[in-house]
Short mmCIF file of N, CA, C and O in Angstrom, two decimals:
data_model
loop_
_atom_site.label_atom_id
_atom_site.label_comp_id
_atom_site.label_asym_id
_atom_site.label_seq_id
_atom_site.Cartn_x
_atom_site.Cartn_y
_atom_site.Cartn_z
N ILE A 115 -77.54 21.36 7.53
CA ILE A 115 -78.49 20.66 6.93
C ILE A 115 -79.78 20.40 8.17
O ILE A 115 -80.74 19.63 7.26
N PHE A 116 -79.51 20.43 9.20
CA PHE A 116 -80.77 19.94 10.15
C PHE A 116 -81.55 21.28 10.49
O PHE A 116 -82.57 21.46 10.93
N ARG A 117 -80.77 22.74 10.38
CA ARG A 117 -81.22 24.21 10.68
C ARG A 117 -81.99 24.18 10.13
O ARG A 117 -83.10 23.54 8.90
N GLY A 118 -83.00 24.63 11.15
CA GLY A 118 -84.21 25.30 11.02
C GLY A 118 -85.47 24.45 11.23
O GLY A 118 -86.73 24.95 10.78
N THR A 119 -85.49 23.19 11.54
CA THR A 119 -86.05 22.27 11.59
C THR A 119 -86.04 21.47 12.85
O THR A 119 -86.59 20.49 13.25
N LEU A 120 -85.15 22.20 13.99
CA LEU A 120 -85.21 22.02 15.22
C LEU A 120 -86.14 22.24 16.25
O LEU A 120 -86.46 23.52 16.74
N SER A 121 -87.57 21.28 16.49
CA SER A 121 -88.56 21.47 16.79
C SER A 121 -87.75 20.61 18.96
O SER A 121 -86.67 20.21 18.99
N LYS A 122 -88.97 21.14 19.80
CA LYS A 122 -88.59 19.98 20.70
C LYS A 122 -88.22 18.34 20.69
O LYS A 122 -87.15 18.16 21.01
N ARG A 123 -88.97 18.05 19.45
CA ARG A 123 -88.32 16.52 18.98
C ARG A 123 -86.79 16.78 18.61
O ARG A 123 -86.00 15.80 18.70
N GLY A 124 -86.52 17.59 17.90
CA GLY A 124 -85.26 17.51 17.52
C GLY A 124 -84.19 18.08 18.26
O GLY A 124 -83.03 17.38 18.01
N VAL A 125 -84.57 18.86 19.23
CA VAL A 125 -83.74 18.93 20.63
C VAL A 125 -83.26 17.66 21.46
O VAL A 125 -82.32 17.45 21.82
N ARG A 126 -84.50 16.57 21.87
CA ARG A 126 -84.21 15.73 22.02
C ARG A 126 -83.46 14.59 21.16
O ARG A 126 -82.62 14.02 21.76
N VAL A 127 -83.29 14.21 20.47
CA VAL A 127 -82.70 13.88 18.99
C VAL A 127 -81.30 13.97 19.26
O VAL A 127 -80.57 13.43 19.80
N ILE A 128 -80.69 15.13 19.08
CA ILE A 128 -79.81 15.33 19.61
C ILE A 128 -78.80 15.46 20.70
O ILE A 128 -78.09 15.10 20.89
N THR A 129 -79.84 15.97 21.85
CA THR A 129 -79.58 15.55 22.99
C THR A 129 -79.32 13.76 23.06
O THR A 129 -78.29 13.42 23.50
N GLY A 130 -79.87 13.16 22.70
CA GLY A 130 -80.38 11.50 22.60
C GLY A 130 -79.08 11.17 21.80
O GLY A 130 -78.04 10.18 22.37
N LEU A 131 -78.11 11.58 20.65
CA LEU A 131 -77.38 11.45 19.76
C LEU A 131 -76.06 11.63 20.55
O LEU A 131 -75.39 11.24 20.77
N GLY A 132 -76.45 13.17 21.54
CA GLY A 132 -75.14 13.17 22.21
C GLY A 132 -74.49 12.34 22.83
O GLY A 132 -73.58 11.19 23.29
N LYS A 133 -75.51 11.08 23.80
CA LYS A 133 -75.47 10.67 24.87
C LYS A 133 -75.23 9.45 24.47
O LYS A 133 -74.38 8.62 24.92
N TYR A 134 -75.87 9.16 22.92
CA TYR A 134 -75.43 7.51 22.04
C TYR A 134 -73.85 7.76 21.40
O TYR A 134 -72.98 7.41 21.91
N PHE A 135 -73.42 9.10 21.56
CA PHE A 135 -72.16 9.16 20.97
C PHE A 135 -70.97 8.88 22.18
O PHE A 135 -69.63 8.34 21.93
N ARG A 136 -71.26 9.74 23.14
CA ARG A 136 -70.32 9.23 24.32
C ARG A 136 -70.33 7.32 24.82
O ARG A 136 -69.68 7.00 25.01
N GLN A 137 -71.49 6.74 24.41
CA GLN A 137 -71.67 5.88 24.73
C GLN A 137 -71.16 4.77 23.87
O GLN A 137 -70.38 3.66 24.10
N ILE A 138 -71.01 5.22 22.65
CA ILE A 138 -70.34 4.16 22.13
C ILE A 138 -68.50 4.44 21.62
O ILE A 138 -67.92 3.71 20.91
N ASP A 139 -68.54 5.96 22.13
CA ASP A 139 -66.75 6.48 22.05
C ASP A 139 -65.94 5.80 23.16
O ASP A 139 -65.95 5.74 24.27
N GLU A 140 -65.44 4.38 22.72
CA GLU A 140 -65.26 3.16 23.67
C GLU A 140 -63.20 4.12 23.72
O GLU A 140 -63.05 3.98 24.86
N ASN A 141 -62.91 4.96 22.95
CA ASN A 141 -61.50 5.64 23.38
C ASN A 141 -61.33 6.92 24.04
O ASN A 141 -60.32 7.10 24.38
N ARG A 142 -62.72 7.44 24.39
CA ARG A 142 -63.13 8.77 25.10
C ARG A 142 -62.16 9.57 24.26
O ARG A 142 -62.24 10.96 25.06
N ASN A 143 -62.30 10.02 23.06
CA ASN A 143 -61.46 10.77 22.29
C ASN A 143 -62.63 11.70 21.67
O ASN A 143 -61.76 12.83 21.05
N GLY A 144 -63.37 11.43 21.48
CA GLY A 144 -64.77 12.31 21.02
C GLY A 144 -64.80 12.05 19.38
O GLY A 144 -65.52 13.49 18.96
N LEU A 145 -64.21 11.32 19.02
CA LEU A 145 -64.52 11.40 17.38
C LEU A 145 -64.84 9.94 17.09
O LEU A 145 -65.33 8.71 18.23
N LEU A 146 -66.03 9.97 16.24
CA LEU A 146 -66.57 9.03 15.26
C LEU A 146 -65.78 8.70 14.13
O LEU A 146 -65.88 9.58 13.01
N SER A 147 -66.31 7.54 13.62
CA SER A 147 -65.67 6.67 12.28
C SER A 147 -67.21 7.33 11.73
O SER A 147 -68.02 7.76 12.13
N ARG A 148 -67.13 7.52 10.36
CA ARG A 148 -67.99 7.41 9.22
C ARG A 148 -69.13 6.38 9.70
O ARG A 148 -70.31 6.64 9.33
N ALA A 149 -68.40 4.98 10.00
CA ALA A 149 -69.34 4.05 10.15
C ALA A 149 -70.60 4.37 11.42
O ALA A 149 -71.87 3.93 11.56
N ALA A 150 -69.81 4.74 12.25
CA ALA A 150 -70.45 5.33 13.27
C ALA A 150 -71.31 6.04 13.27
O ALA A 150 -72.42 6.13 14.15
N LEU A 151 -71.22 7.63 12.73
CA LEU A 151 -72.27 8.56 12.28
C LEU A 151 -73.38 7.79 11.96
O LEU A 151 -74.45 8.28 12.07
N LYS A 152 -73.41 6.92 10.80
CA LYS A 152 -74.17 6.57 10.00
C LYS A 152 -75.07 5.50 11.03
O LYS A 152 -76.22 6.11 10.29
N GLU A 153 -74.33 4.85 11.65
CA GLU A 153 -75.16 3.90 12.73
C GLU A 153 -75.92 4.41 13.24
O GLU A 153 -76.99 4.47 14.03
N ALA A 154 -75.72 5.86 13.84
CA ALA A 154 -76.26 6.36 15.00
C ALA A 154 -77.19 7.61 14.26
O ALA A 154 -78.22 7.28 15.08
N LEU A 155 -77.05 7.82 13.06
CA LEU A 155 -78.43 8.52 12.13
C LEU A 155 -79.54 7.70 12.17
O LEU A 155 -80.48 7.67 12.17
N LYS A 156 -78.73 6.25 11.65
CA LYS A 156 -79.96 5.16 11.61
C LYS A 156 -80.54 5.25 13.13
O LYS A 156 -82.24 4.61 13.18
N VAL A 157 -79.86 4.80 13.93
CA VAL A 157 -80.73 4.53 15.22
C VAL A 157 -81.88 5.67 15.17
O VAL A 157 -83.00 5.12 16.00
N PHE A 158 -81.31 6.75 15.18
CA PHE A 158 -82.33 7.74 15.29
C PHE A 158 -83.06 8.15 14.63
O PHE A 158 -83.47 9.55 14.64
N HIS A 159 -83.02 7.47 13.75
CA HIS A 159 -84.38 7.38 12.51
C HIS A 159 -83.78 8.42 11.76
O HIS A 159 -84.84 9.33 11.31
N LEU A 160 -82.66 9.15 11.00
CA LEU A 160 -82.27 10.22 10.72
C LEU A 160 -81.64 9.60 9.60
O LEU A 160 -80.52 10.30 8.86
N GLU A 161 -82.07 8.62 9.03
CA GLU A 161 -81.11 8.09 7.75
C GLU A 161 -81.50 9.23 6.18
O GLU A 161 -82.53 9.67 6.41
N MET A 162 -80.38 9.09 5.31
CA MET A 162 -80.32 9.80 4.59
C MET A 162 -80.01 9.00 2.83
O MET A 162 -79.15 8.16 3.56
N PRO A 163 -80.29 9.66 1.56
CA PRO A 163 -79.75 9.04 1.17
C PRO A 163 -78.63 9.49 1.02
O PRO A 163 -77.31 10.06 1.61
N GLU A 164 -77.62 8.27 0.49
CA GLU A 164 -75.68 8.15 0.23
C GLU A 164 -75.51 9.28 0.43
O GLU A 164 -74.59 10.01 0.62
N GLY A 165 -75.58 10.26 -0.99
CA GLY A 165 -75.35 11.66 -1.65
C GLY A 165 -75.51 12.36 -0.32
O GLY A 165 -74.59 13.16 -0.05
N ASP A 166 -76.91 12.61 -0.08
CA ASP A 166 -76.42 13.45 1.49
C ASP A 166 -75.91 13.16 2.32
O ASP A 166 -75.00 13.99 3.05
N PHE A 167 -75.38 11.58 2.51
CA PHE A 167 -74.73 11.51 3.69
C PHE A 167 -73.17 12.21 3.58
O PHE A 167 -72.05 12.52 4.73
N GLU A 168 -72.89 11.58 2.41
CA GLU A 168 -70.98 11.91 1.94
C GLU A 168 -71.30 13.32 2.08
O GLU A 168 -70.00 13.82 2.43
N SER A 169 -72.22 14.41 1.66
CA SER A 169 -72.21 16.10 1.62
C SER A 169 -72.28 16.18 3.59
O SER A 169 -71.30 17.17 3.10
N LEU A 170 -72.89 15.58 4.24
CA LEU A 170 -72.84 15.60 5.17
C LEU A 170 -71.32 15.61 6.02
O LEU A 170 -70.52 16.23 6.37
N TRP A 171 -70.84 14.23 5.33
CA TRP A 171 -69.50 13.57 6.09
C TRP A 171 -68.51 15.01 5.53
O TRP A 171 -67.57 14.96 6.47
N LEU A 172 -68.78 15.08 4.35
CA LEU A 172 -67.40 16.65 3.89
C LEU A 172 -67.52 17.45 5.10
O LEU A 172 -66.47 18.43 5.21
N ILE A 173 -68.46 17.91 5.31
CA ILE A 173 -69.24 19.42 5.97
C ILE A 173 -68.16 18.61 7.39
O ILE A 173 -67.79 19.54 7.46
N LEU A 174 -68.62 17.99 8.02
CA LEU A 174 -68.21 17.57 9.51
C LEU A 174 -66.69 17.38 9.33
O LEU A 174 -65.84 17.40 10.55
N ASP A 175 -66.11 16.43 8.35
CA ASP A 175 -65.29 15.89 8.44
C ASP A 175 -63.96 17.31 7.63
O ASP A 175 -63.23 16.68 6.65
N ASP A 176 -63.99 18.45 7.99
CA ASP A 176 -63.22 19.48 7.65
C ASP A 176 -61.77 19.30 7.78
O ASP A 176 -61.03 19.65 6.57
N SER A 177 -61.62 18.41 8.23
CA SER A 177 -59.59 18.25 8.43
C SER A 177 -59.55 17.53 8.01
O SER A 177 -58.36 16.83 7.93
N LYS A 178 -60.23 16.31 7.25
CA LYS A 178 -60.05 15.51 6.27
C LYS A 178 -59.24 14.39 6.82
O LYS A 178 -58.54 13.39 7.07
N SER A 179 -59.55 14.02 8.67
CA SER A 179 -58.96 13.01 9.12
C SER A 179 -59.49 11.34 9.51
O SER A 179 -59.27 10.59 9.72
N ASP A 180 -61.03 11.45 8.48
CA ASP A 180 -61.67 10.09 8.31
C ASP A 180 -62.60 10.04 9.97
O ASP A 180 -62.79 9.07 10.24
N LYS A 181 -62.36 11.12 10.67
CA LYS A 181 -63.24 11.30 12.14
C LYS A 181 -63.90 12.66 12.18
O LYS A 181 -63.37 13.70 11.43
N VAL A 182 -64.87 12.29 12.85
CA VAL A 182 -65.62 13.64 12.93
C VAL A 182 -65.71 13.79 15.14
O VAL A 182 -66.21 12.70 15.32
N ASP A 183 -65.30 15.11 15.43
CA ASP A 183 -65.15 15.39 16.34
C ASP A 183 -66.75 15.77 16.81
O ASP A 183 -67.69 16.58 16.05
N TYR A 184 -67.30 14.95 17.67
CA TYR A 184 -68.60 15.55 18.68
C TYR A 184 -69.31 17.08 18.58
O TYR A 184 -69.81 17.34 18.21
N GLY A 185 -68.31 17.69 19.19
CA GLY A 185 -67.96 18.99 19.18
C GLY A 185 -68.51 19.49 17.91
O GLY A 185 -68.95 21.08 17.79
N GLU A 186 -67.57 19.53 16.81
CA GLU A 186 -67.47 19.96 15.52
C GLU A 186 -69.01 19.21 14.72
O GLU A 186 -69.65 20.18 13.80
N PHE A 187 -69.28 18.38 15.13
CA PHE A 187 -70.82 18.01 15.00
C PHE A 187 -72.19 18.40 15.12
O PHE A 187 -73.07 19.15 14.49
N THR A 188 -72.01 18.79 16.56
CA THR A 188 -73.02 19.95 16.80
C THR A 188 -73.06 21.49 16.85
O THR A 188 -73.77 22.63 16.07
N HIS A 189 -71.67 21.65 16.33
CA HIS A 189 -71.52 23.25 16.03
C HIS A 189 -71.73 23.21 14.74
O HIS A 189 -72.56 23.99 14.00
N ALA A 190 -71.94 21.99 13.58
CA ALA A 190 -72.33 22.35 12.30
C ALA A 190 -74.20 22.20 12.38
O ALA A 190 -74.61 23.27 11.91
N ILE A 191 -74.29 21.63 13.46
CA ILE A 191 -75.81 21.63 13.79
C ILE A 191 -76.65 22.99 14.48
O ILE A 191 -77.84 23.73 13.46
N PHE A 192 -76.06 23.08 15.13
CA PHE A 192 -76.66 24.51 16.29
C PHE A 192 -76.23 25.68 15.48
O PHE A 192 -76.48 27.02 15.77
N GLY A 193 -74.73 25.65 14.73
CA GLY A 193 -74.57 26.89 15.08
C GLY A 193 -73.52 27.61 15.58
O GLY A 193 -73.35 27.28 17.08
N GLU A 194 -73.17 29.08 15.47
CA GLU A 194 -72.29 29.89 16.42
C GLU A 194 -73.02 30.14 17.84
O GLU A 194 -74.60 30.03 17.18
N MET A 195 -73.04 30.28 18.84
CA MET A 195 -73.57 30.81 19.94
C MET A 195 -73.94 32.20 19.96
O MET A 195 -73.16 32.33 19.44
N ASN A 196 -75.31 32.94 20.07
CA ASN A 196 -75.26 33.83 19.97
C ASN A 196 -74.47 34.68 21.19
O ASN A 196 -74.56 34.25 22.65
N GLU A 197 -74.16 36.13 21.38
CA GLU A 197 -73.88 36.75 22.41
C GLU A 197 -74.45 36.34 23.81
O GLU A 197 -73.99 35.97 25.25
N TYR A 198 -76.09 36.33 24.11
CA TYR A 198 -76.97 36.11 25.13
C TYR A 198 -76.24 35.17 25.45
O TYR A 198 -75.76 34.64 26.70
N ARG A 199 -76.38 33.99 24.57
CA ARG A 199 -76.05 32.48 25.66
C ARG A 199 -74.54 32.39 25.96
O ARG A 199 -74.02 31.84 27.24
N LYS A 200 -73.79 33.22 25.24
CA LYS A 200 -71.78 32.88 25.56
C LYS A 200 -71.97 33.86 27.25
O LYS A 200 -71.06 33.23 27.69
N THR A 201 -72.91 35.07 27.24
CA THR A 201 -72.63 35.80 28.36
C THR A 201 -73.18 34.85 29.22
O THR A 201 -72.18 34.74 30.63
N SER A 202 -74.28 34.00 29.04
CA SER A 202 -74.40 33.53 30.24
C SER A 202 -73.72 32.27 30.83
O SER A 202 -73.33 31.56 31.80
N VAL A 203 -73.05 31.20 29.69
CA VAL A 203 -72.26 29.97 29.97
C VAL A 203 -70.80 30.97 30.30
O VAL A 203 -70.76 30.05 31.75
N ARG A 204 -70.56 32.11 30.04
CA ARG A 204 -69.32 32.72 30.91
C ARG A 204 -69.55 32.40 32.52
O ARG A 204 -68.89 32.75 33.22
N LYS A 205 -70.34 33.52 32.55
CA LYS A 205 -71.24 33.74 34.11
C LYS A 205 -71.09 32.30 35.01
O LYS A 205 -70.74 32.24 36.02
N ALA A 206 -71.31 31.33 34.07
CA ALA A 206 -72.06 30.21 35.29
C ALA A 206 -70.51 29.70 34.91
O ALA A 206 -70.22 29.25 36.03
N TYR A 207 -69.33 29.60 34.46
CA TYR A 207 -68.25 29.10 34.43
C TYR A 207 -67.75 29.91 35.63
O TYR A 207 -66.99 29.03 36.60
N MET A 208 -67.56 31.03 35.39
CA MET A 208 -66.99 31.66 36.20
C MET A 208 -67.97 31.46 37.53
O MET A 208 -66.85 31.40 39.04
N LYS A 209 -68.91 31.41 37.70
CA LYS A 209 -68.86 30.87 39.60
C LYS A 209 -68.86 29.55 39.08
O LYS A 209 -68.16 29.42 40.74
N LEU A 210 -68.52 28.58 39.11
CA LEU A 210 -67.63 27.02 38.96
C LEU A 210 -66.89 27.03 39.43
O LEU A 210 -66.12 26.49 40.08
N ASP A 211 -65.39 27.92 38.56
CA ASP A 211 -64.22 27.95 38.75
C ASP A 211 -63.90 28.89 39.76
O ASP A 211 -63.40 29.91 39.72
N PHE A 212 -64.32 28.11 40.76
CA PHE A 212 -64.38 28.64 42.32
C PHE A 212 -62.79 29.43 42.74
O PHE A 212 -62.48 30.34 43.42
N ASN A 213 -61.66 28.12 42.29
CA ASN A 213 -59.86 28.54 42.41
C ASN A 213 -59.98 29.65 40.86
O ASN A 213 -58.48 29.93 41.46
N LYS A 214 -60.44 29.72 40.52
CA LYS A 214 -59.98 30.65 39.14
C LYS A 214 -59.16 30.10 38.80
O LYS A 214 -57.63 30.75 38.11
N THR A 215 -58.33 28.59 38.25
CA THR A 215 -57.55 27.76 37.57
C THR A 215 -57.70 27.64 36.31
O THR A 215 -56.88 27.46 35.64
N GLY A 216 -59.14 27.83 35.17
CA GLY A 216 -59.48 27.81 34.14
C GLY A 216 -60.06 26.24 34.21
O GLY A 216 -59.91 25.87 33.09
N SER A 217 -60.11 25.57 35.23
CA SER A 217 -60.80 23.64 34.33
C SER A 217 -61.56 24.10 36.33
O SER A 217 -60.99 24.62 36.99
N VAL A 218 -62.32 22.96 35.71
CA VAL A 218 -63.02 23.13 36.67
C VAL A 218 -63.85 21.40 37.15
O VAL A 218 -64.21 20.20 36.34
N PRO A 219 -63.05 20.75 38.53
CA PRO A 219 -63.30 19.57 38.54
C PRO A 219 -64.55 19.02 38.94
O PRO A 219 -65.45 19.91 38.86
N MET A 220 -65.04 17.78 38.33
CA MET A 220 -66.17 17.50 38.67
C MET A 220 -66.84 17.74 39.70
O MET A 220 -68.17 17.57 40.10
N ALA A 221 -66.00 17.42 40.56
CA ALA A 221 -66.48 17.27 42.39
C ALA A 221 -66.94 18.86 42.54
O ALA A 221 -67.88 19.40 43.65
N ASP A 222 -66.57 19.93 42.18
CA ASP A 222 -66.99 21.21 42.14
C ASP A 222 -68.51 21.45 41.53
O ASP A 222 -69.77 22.25 41.74
N VAL A 223 -68.73 20.64 40.00
CA VAL A 223 -69.71 20.96 39.53
C VAL A 223 -71.07 20.18 40.57
O VAL A 223 -72.09 20.85 40.49
N ARG A 224 -71.05 19.07 41.07
CA ARG A 224 -71.77 18.59 42.02
C ARG A 224 -72.16 19.17 42.89
O ARG A 224 -72.96 19.61 43.37
N LYS A 225 -71.31 19.88 43.87
CA LYS A 225 -71.24 21.48 44.59
C LYS A 225 -72.54 22.38 44.08
O LYS A 225 -73.30 22.34 45.13
N CYS A 226 -72.61 22.31 42.78
CA CYS A 226 -73.11 23.44 42.48
C CYS A 226 -74.46 22.83 41.93
O CYS A 226 -75.46 23.79 41.50
N TYR A 227 -74.47 21.67 41.14
CA TYR A 227 -76.09 21.60 40.05
C TYR A 227 -76.50 20.08 40.96
O TYR A 227 -75.99 19.23 40.85
N CYS A 228 -77.67 20.20 40.99
CA CYS A 228 -78.41 19.20 41.28
C CYS A 228 -79.61 19.03 40.00
O CYS A 228 -80.19 19.64 39.89
N ALA A 229 -79.52 17.78 39.46
CA ALA A 229 -80.38 17.49 38.43
C ALA A 229 -81.53 17.20 38.69
O ALA A 229 -82.84 17.16 37.58
N LYS A 230 -82.15 17.43 39.72
CA LYS A 230 -83.89 16.91 40.58
C LYS A 230 -84.60 18.10 40.12
O LYS A 230 -85.38 18.02 39.71
#
């Protein structure tokens, strides 16, 4: 629905939505209700006619759980990563996974990443 119109502003909006979703996710389960998604779109001035919202909801809630996973939301908007990006992510992850355990503690991420 948003694809093809993602400009620099669009990237900032999607990033902002991600931060907003994490703030309102009281359970920390990564899931959004229909009302929460609708409110988030309103906050970021992405309102749409009710019919369009219902179509969006049907696409995002493909498991029919009446909840939307934030990861599914971003996947629906951005689509699948291209091979170059996948390779870059894999390389970065391999460097962060010092112990080769398959998970990376936040302390290890802090050792390697400076947001400045």
